[in-house]
């Protein structure tokens, strides 16, 4: 088993969030509910990168910041209609999901 850290993001409506994260290249892997009508807990993945989206109120707080390193930040910038910012360590865009979670998406600079 490969070890990894998976951030958990609090969301109000997992289905809405899954659609938004699809624009970033994520796809839903699975969804769990203890019973029908209960809050959803969803795993989304972009290659080997996973995020958990949780409707459970105690799992996380809105306004979390996640850094996502990608191969092509320009494609993400085009998808969201944003300019790419130049930082000494990477080229980046800053996004906010429908629930107020913040994502800094960047491509590392070539050395």
One Martini backbone bead per residue (centre of mass of N, CA, C, O) as a GRO file, in nm:
protein
  111
    1UNK     BB    1   0.096   0.036   0.023
    2UNK     BB    2   0.043   0.368  -0.032
    3UNK     BB    3   0.128   0.650   0.110
    4UNK     BB    4  -0.096   0.921   0.230
    5UNK     BB    5  -0.246   1.240   0.196
    6UNK     BB    6  -0.594   1.348   0.272
    7UNK     BB    7  -0.790   1.592   0.223
    8UNK     BB    8  -1.061   1.753   0.397
    9UNK     BB    9  -1.367   1.884   0.269
   10UNK     BB   10  -1.615   2.103   0.324
   11UNK     BB   11  -1.957   2.040   0.219
   12UNK     BB   12  -2.294   2.087   0.126
   13UNK     BB   13  -2.275   1.960  -0.185
   14UNK     BB   14  -2.133   1.703  -0.337
   15UNK     BB   15  -2.240   1.717  -0.629
   16UNK     BB   16  -2.152   2.007  -0.683
   17UNK     BB   17  -1.851   1.964  -0.617
   18UNK     BB   18  -1.785   1.746  -0.822
   19UNK     BB   19  -1.841   1.923  -1.069
   20UNK     BB   20  -1.628   2.136  -1.007
   21UNK     BB   21  -1.376   1.935  -0.989
   22UNK     BB   22  -1.390   1.839  -1.283
   23UNK     BB   23  -1.253   2.103  -1.395
   24UNK     BB   24  -0.971   1.986  -1.250
   25UNK     BB   25  -0.974   1.655  -1.317
   26UNK     BB   26  -1.174   1.519  -1.143
   27UNK     BB   27  -1.300   1.204  -1.003
   28UNK     BB   28  -1.522   0.989  -0.893
   29UNK     BB   29  -1.484   0.701  -0.689
   30UNK     BB   30  -1.669   0.750  -0.419
   31UNK     BB   31  -1.963   0.686  -0.200
   32UNK     BB   32  -2.083   0.767   0.140
   33UNK     BB   33  -2.362   0.639   0.339
   34UNK     BB   34  -2.522   0.528   0.612
   35UNK     BB   35  -2.788   0.653   0.483
   36UNK     BB   36  -3.042   0.760   0.338
   37UNK     BB   37  -3.000   1.118   0.362
   38UNK     BB   38  -2.728   1.130   0.447
   39UNK     BB   39  -2.430   1.226   0.458
   40UNK     BB   40  -2.165   1.275   0.249
   41UNK     BB   41  -1.873   1.075   0.133
   42UNK     BB   42  -1.607   1.172  -0.093
   43UNK     BB   43  -1.405   1.049  -0.358
   44UNK     BB   44  -1.147   1.222  -0.530
   45UNK     BB   45  -0.959   1.211  -0.850
   46UNK     BB   46  -0.614   1.290  -0.979
   47UNK     BB   47  -0.491   1.032  -1.013
   48UNK     BB   48  -0.300   1.028  -0.712
   49UNK     BB   49  -0.498   1.253  -0.633
   50UNK     BB   50  -0.676   1.323  -0.329
   51UNK     BB   51  -1.015   1.397  -0.217
   52UNK     BB   52  -1.227   1.480   0.047
   53UNK     BB   53  -1.584   1.503   0.063
   54UNK     BB   54  -1.784   1.664   0.326
   55UNK     BB   55  -2.110   1.685   0.492
   56UNK     BB   56  -1.985   1.673   0.764
   57UNK     BB   57  -1.961   1.905   1.016
   58UNK     BB   58  -1.694   1.772   1.183
   59UNK     BB   59  -1.455   1.735   0.960
   60UNK     BB   60  -1.459   2.046   0.867
   61UNK     BB   61  -1.369   2.368   0.745
   62UNK     BB   62  -1.414   2.629   0.596
   63UNK     BB   63  -1.139   2.783   0.433
   64UNK     BB   64  -0.953   2.597   0.312
   65UNK     BB   65  -0.609   2.516   0.217
   66UNK     BB   66  -0.494   2.396  -0.106
   67UNK     BB   67  -0.224   2.243  -0.267
   68UNK     BB   68  -0.187   2.210  -0.630
   69UNK     BB   69   0.014   2.015  -0.828
   70UNK     BB   70   0.075   2.073  -1.176
   71UNK     BB   71   0.167   2.045  -1.512
   72UNK     BB   72  -0.086   2.263  -1.617
   73UNK     BB   73  -0.186   2.575  -1.531
   74UNK     BB   74  -0.299   2.691  -1.798
   75UNK     BB   75  -0.546   2.504  -1.819
   76UNK     BB   76  -0.680   2.601  -1.560
   77UNK     BB   77  -0.698   2.900  -1.630
   78UNK     BB   78  -0.879   2.863  -1.878
   79UNK     BB   79  -1.121   2.718  -1.740
   80UNK     BB   80  -1.149   2.986  -1.526
   81UNK     BB   81  -1.051   3.267  -1.637
   82UNK     BB   82  -0.740   3.307  -1.541
   83UNK     BB   83  -0.462   3.431  -1.428
   84UNK     BB   84  -0.123   3.393  -1.411
   85UNK     BB   85   0.096   3.372  -1.149
   86UNK     BB   86   0.413   3.493  -1.043
   87UNK     BB   87   0.646   3.294  -0.875
   88UNK     BB   88   0.945   3.178  -0.764
   89UNK     BB   89   0.824   2.858  -0.745
   90UNK     BB   90   0.565   2.939  -0.936
   91UNK     BB   91   0.280   2.890  -1.127
   92UNK     BB   92  -0.045   3.053  -1.051
   93UNK     BB   93  -0.369   2.982  -0.911
   94UNK     BB   94  -0.678   3.106  -0.765
   95UNK     BB   95  -0.928   2.924  -0.586
   96UNK     BB   96  -1.292   2.884  -0.527
   97UNK     BB   97  -1.520   2.703  -0.406
   98UNK     BB   98  -1.860   2.675  -0.333
   99UNK     BB   99  -1.757   2.660   0.000
  100UNK     BB  100  -1.467   2.834   0.037
  101UNK     BB  101  -1.248   2.674  -0.067
  102UNK     BB  102  -0.900   2.685  -0.116
  103UNK     BB  103  -0.696   2.700  -0.422
  104UNK     BB  104  -0.363   2.630  -0.505
  105UNK     BB  105  -0.240   2.635  -0.839
  106UNK     BB  106   0.066   2.467  -0.962
  107UNK     BB  107   0.373   2.520  -1.144
  108UNK     BB  108   0.678   2.444  -1.146
  109UNK     BB  109   0.978   2.556  -1.182
  110UNK     BB  110   1.240   2.555  -1.372
  111UNK     BB  111   1.595   2.488  -1.310
   0.00000   0.00000   0.00000
